[in-house]
PDB file of C-alpha atoms in Angstrom:
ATOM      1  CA  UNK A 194       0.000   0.000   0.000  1.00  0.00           C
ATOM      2  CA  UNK A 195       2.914   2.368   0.969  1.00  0.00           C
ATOM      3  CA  UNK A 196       4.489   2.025  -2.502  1.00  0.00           C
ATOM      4  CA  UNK A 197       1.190   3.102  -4.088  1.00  0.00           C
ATOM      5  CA  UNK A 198       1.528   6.361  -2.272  1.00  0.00           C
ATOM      6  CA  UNK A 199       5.442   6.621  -2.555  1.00  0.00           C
ATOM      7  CA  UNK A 200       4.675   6.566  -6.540  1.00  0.00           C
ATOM      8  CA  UNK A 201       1.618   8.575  -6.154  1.00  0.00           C
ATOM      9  CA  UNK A 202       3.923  11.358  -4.823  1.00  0.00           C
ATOM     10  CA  UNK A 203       6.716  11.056  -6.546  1.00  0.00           C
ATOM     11  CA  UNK A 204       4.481  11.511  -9.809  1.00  0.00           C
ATOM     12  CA  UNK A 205       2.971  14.530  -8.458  1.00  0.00           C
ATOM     13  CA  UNK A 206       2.942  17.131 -10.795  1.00  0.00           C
ATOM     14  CA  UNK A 207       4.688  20.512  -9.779  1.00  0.00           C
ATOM     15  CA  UNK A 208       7.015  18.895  -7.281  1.00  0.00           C
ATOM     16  CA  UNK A 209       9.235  20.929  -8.553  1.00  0.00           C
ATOM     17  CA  UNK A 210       7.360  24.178  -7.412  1.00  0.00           C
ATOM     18  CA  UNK A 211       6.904  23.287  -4.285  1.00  0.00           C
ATOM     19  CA  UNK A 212       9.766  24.987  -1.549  1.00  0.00           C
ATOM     20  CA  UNK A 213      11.231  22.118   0.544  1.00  0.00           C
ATOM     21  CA  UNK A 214       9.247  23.109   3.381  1.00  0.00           C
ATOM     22  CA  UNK A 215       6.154  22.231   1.919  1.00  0.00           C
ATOM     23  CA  UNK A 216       7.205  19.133   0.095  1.00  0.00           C
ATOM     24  CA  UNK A 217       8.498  18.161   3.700  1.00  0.00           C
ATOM     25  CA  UNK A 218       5.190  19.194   4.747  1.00  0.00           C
ATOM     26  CA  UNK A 219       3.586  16.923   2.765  1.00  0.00           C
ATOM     27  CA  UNK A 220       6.257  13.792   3.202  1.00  0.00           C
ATOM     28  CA  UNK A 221       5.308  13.911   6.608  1.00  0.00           C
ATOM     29  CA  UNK A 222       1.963  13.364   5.868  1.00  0.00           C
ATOM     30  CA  UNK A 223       1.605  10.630   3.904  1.00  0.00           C
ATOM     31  CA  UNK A 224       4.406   9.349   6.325  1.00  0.00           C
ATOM     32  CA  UNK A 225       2.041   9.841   9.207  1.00  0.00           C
ATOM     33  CA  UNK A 226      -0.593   8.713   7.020  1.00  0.00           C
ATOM     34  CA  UNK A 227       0.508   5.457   5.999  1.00  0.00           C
ATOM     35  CA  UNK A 228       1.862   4.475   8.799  1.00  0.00           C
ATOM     36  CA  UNK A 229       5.319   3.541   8.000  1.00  0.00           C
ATOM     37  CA  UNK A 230       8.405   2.605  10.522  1.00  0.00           C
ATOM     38  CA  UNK A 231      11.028   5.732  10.937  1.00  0.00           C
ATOM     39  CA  UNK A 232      13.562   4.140   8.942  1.00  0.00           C
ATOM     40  CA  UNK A 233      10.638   3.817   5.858  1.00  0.00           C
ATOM     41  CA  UNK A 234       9.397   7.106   6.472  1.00  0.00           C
ATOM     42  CA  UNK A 235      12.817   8.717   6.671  1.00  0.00           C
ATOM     43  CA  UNK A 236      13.637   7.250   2.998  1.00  0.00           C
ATOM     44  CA  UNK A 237      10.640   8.472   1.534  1.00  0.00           C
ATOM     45  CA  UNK A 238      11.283  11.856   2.580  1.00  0.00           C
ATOM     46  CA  UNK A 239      14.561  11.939   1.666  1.00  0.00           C
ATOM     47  CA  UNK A 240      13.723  10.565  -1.593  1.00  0.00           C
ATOM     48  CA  UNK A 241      11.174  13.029  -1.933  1.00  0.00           C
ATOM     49  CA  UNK A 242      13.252  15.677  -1.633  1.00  0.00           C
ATOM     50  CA  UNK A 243      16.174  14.533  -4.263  1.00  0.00           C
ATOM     51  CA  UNK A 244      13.207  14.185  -6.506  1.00  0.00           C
ATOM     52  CA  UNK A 245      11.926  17.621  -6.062  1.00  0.00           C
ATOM     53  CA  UNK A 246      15.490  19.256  -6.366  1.00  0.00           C
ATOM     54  CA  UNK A 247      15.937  17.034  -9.453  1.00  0.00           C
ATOM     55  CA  UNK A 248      12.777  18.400 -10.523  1.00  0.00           C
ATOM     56  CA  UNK A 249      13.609  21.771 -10.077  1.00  0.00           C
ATOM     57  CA  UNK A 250      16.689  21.845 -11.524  1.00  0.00           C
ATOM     58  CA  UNK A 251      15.494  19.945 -14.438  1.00  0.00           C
ATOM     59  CA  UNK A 252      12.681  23.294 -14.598  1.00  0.00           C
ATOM     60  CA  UNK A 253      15.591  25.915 -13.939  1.00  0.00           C
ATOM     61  CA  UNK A 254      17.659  23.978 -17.242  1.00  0.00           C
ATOM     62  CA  UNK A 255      14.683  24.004 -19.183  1.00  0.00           C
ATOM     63  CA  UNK A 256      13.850  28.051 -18.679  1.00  0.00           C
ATOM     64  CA  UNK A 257      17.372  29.113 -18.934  1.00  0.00           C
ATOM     65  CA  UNK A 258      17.527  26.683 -22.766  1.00  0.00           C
ATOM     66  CA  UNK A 259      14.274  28.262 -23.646  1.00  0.00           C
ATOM     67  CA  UNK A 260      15.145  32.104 -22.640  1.00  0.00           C
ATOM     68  CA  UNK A 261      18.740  31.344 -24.172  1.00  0.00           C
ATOM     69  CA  UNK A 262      17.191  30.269 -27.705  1.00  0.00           C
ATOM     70  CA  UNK A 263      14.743  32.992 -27.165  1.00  0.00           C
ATOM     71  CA  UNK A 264      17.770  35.951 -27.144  1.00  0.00           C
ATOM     72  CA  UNK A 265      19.613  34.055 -30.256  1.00  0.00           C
ATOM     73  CA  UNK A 266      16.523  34.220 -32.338  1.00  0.00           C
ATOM     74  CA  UNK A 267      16.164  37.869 -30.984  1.00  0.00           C
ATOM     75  CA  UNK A 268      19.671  38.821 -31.477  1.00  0.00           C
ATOM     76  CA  UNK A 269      20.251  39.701 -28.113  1.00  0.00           C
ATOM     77  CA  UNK A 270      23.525  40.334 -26.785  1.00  0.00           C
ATOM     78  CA  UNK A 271      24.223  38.313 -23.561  1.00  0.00           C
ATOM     79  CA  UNK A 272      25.416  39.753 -20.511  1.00  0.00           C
ATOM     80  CA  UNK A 273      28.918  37.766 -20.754  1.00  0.00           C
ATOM     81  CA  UNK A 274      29.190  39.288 -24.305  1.00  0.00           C
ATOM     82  CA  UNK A 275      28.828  42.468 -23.370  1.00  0.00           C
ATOM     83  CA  UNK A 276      31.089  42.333 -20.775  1.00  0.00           C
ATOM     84  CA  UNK A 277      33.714  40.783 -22.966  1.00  0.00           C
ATOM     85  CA  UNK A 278      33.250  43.798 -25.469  1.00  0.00           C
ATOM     86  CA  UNK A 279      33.415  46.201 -22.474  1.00  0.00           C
ATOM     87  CA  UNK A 280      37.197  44.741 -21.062  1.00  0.00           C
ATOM     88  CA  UNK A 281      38.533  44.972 -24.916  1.00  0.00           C
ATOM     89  CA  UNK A 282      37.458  48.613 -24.983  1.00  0.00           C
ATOM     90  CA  UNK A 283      38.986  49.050 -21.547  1.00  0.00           C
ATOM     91  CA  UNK A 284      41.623  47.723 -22.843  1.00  0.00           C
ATOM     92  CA  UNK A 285      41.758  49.513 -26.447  1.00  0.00           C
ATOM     93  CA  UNK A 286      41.440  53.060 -24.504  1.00  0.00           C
ATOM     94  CA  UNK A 287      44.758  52.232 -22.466  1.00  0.00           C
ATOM     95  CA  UNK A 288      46.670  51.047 -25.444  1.00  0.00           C
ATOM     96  CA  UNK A 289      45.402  54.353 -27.384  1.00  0.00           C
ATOM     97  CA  UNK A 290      46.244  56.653 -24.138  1.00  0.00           C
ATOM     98  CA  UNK A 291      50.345  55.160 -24.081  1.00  0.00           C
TER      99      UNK A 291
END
């Protein structure tokens, strides 16, 4: 029955929105729940929460691929490109001042 609700909330849609609090939050629950021993409970909540980071970071890739394909169509300079341009002027001006 446990393993119902471990895959139940590991499939949970938006884990990775949820701040670890509240994904604790909830672990506990179903923990509580379910009625599990502390050594069961304990590895579904820490499995729970390597699945939400995963999650997250999986979102956080994902948003930074779109927005970076976004500026390229866009022709966007990127912040490290302008900064590059900025040191070689930096460094232009000095060479022009000597």
């Amino acid at each position: 029955m446990f393993e119902a609700v471990q895959k139940a909330a590991f499939a949970t849609v938006g884990l990775g929105f949820m701040t670890k609090e509240k994904v604790e939050e909830i672990g506990k629950k179903i923990i509580k729940e379910a009625k599990v021993s502390e050594a069961e409970g304990k590895k579904f909540l820490d499995e729970l929460l390597r699945k939400s980071d995963e999650a997250r970071l999986a979102m956080e890739k994902s948003a930074n691929d779109a927005v970076n394909r976004a500026l390229e169509k866009m022709d966007v300079a990127k912040h490290s490109e302008v900064e590059e341009l900025r040191a070689r002027l930096t460094e232009l001006e000095q060479r022009q001042q000597k």
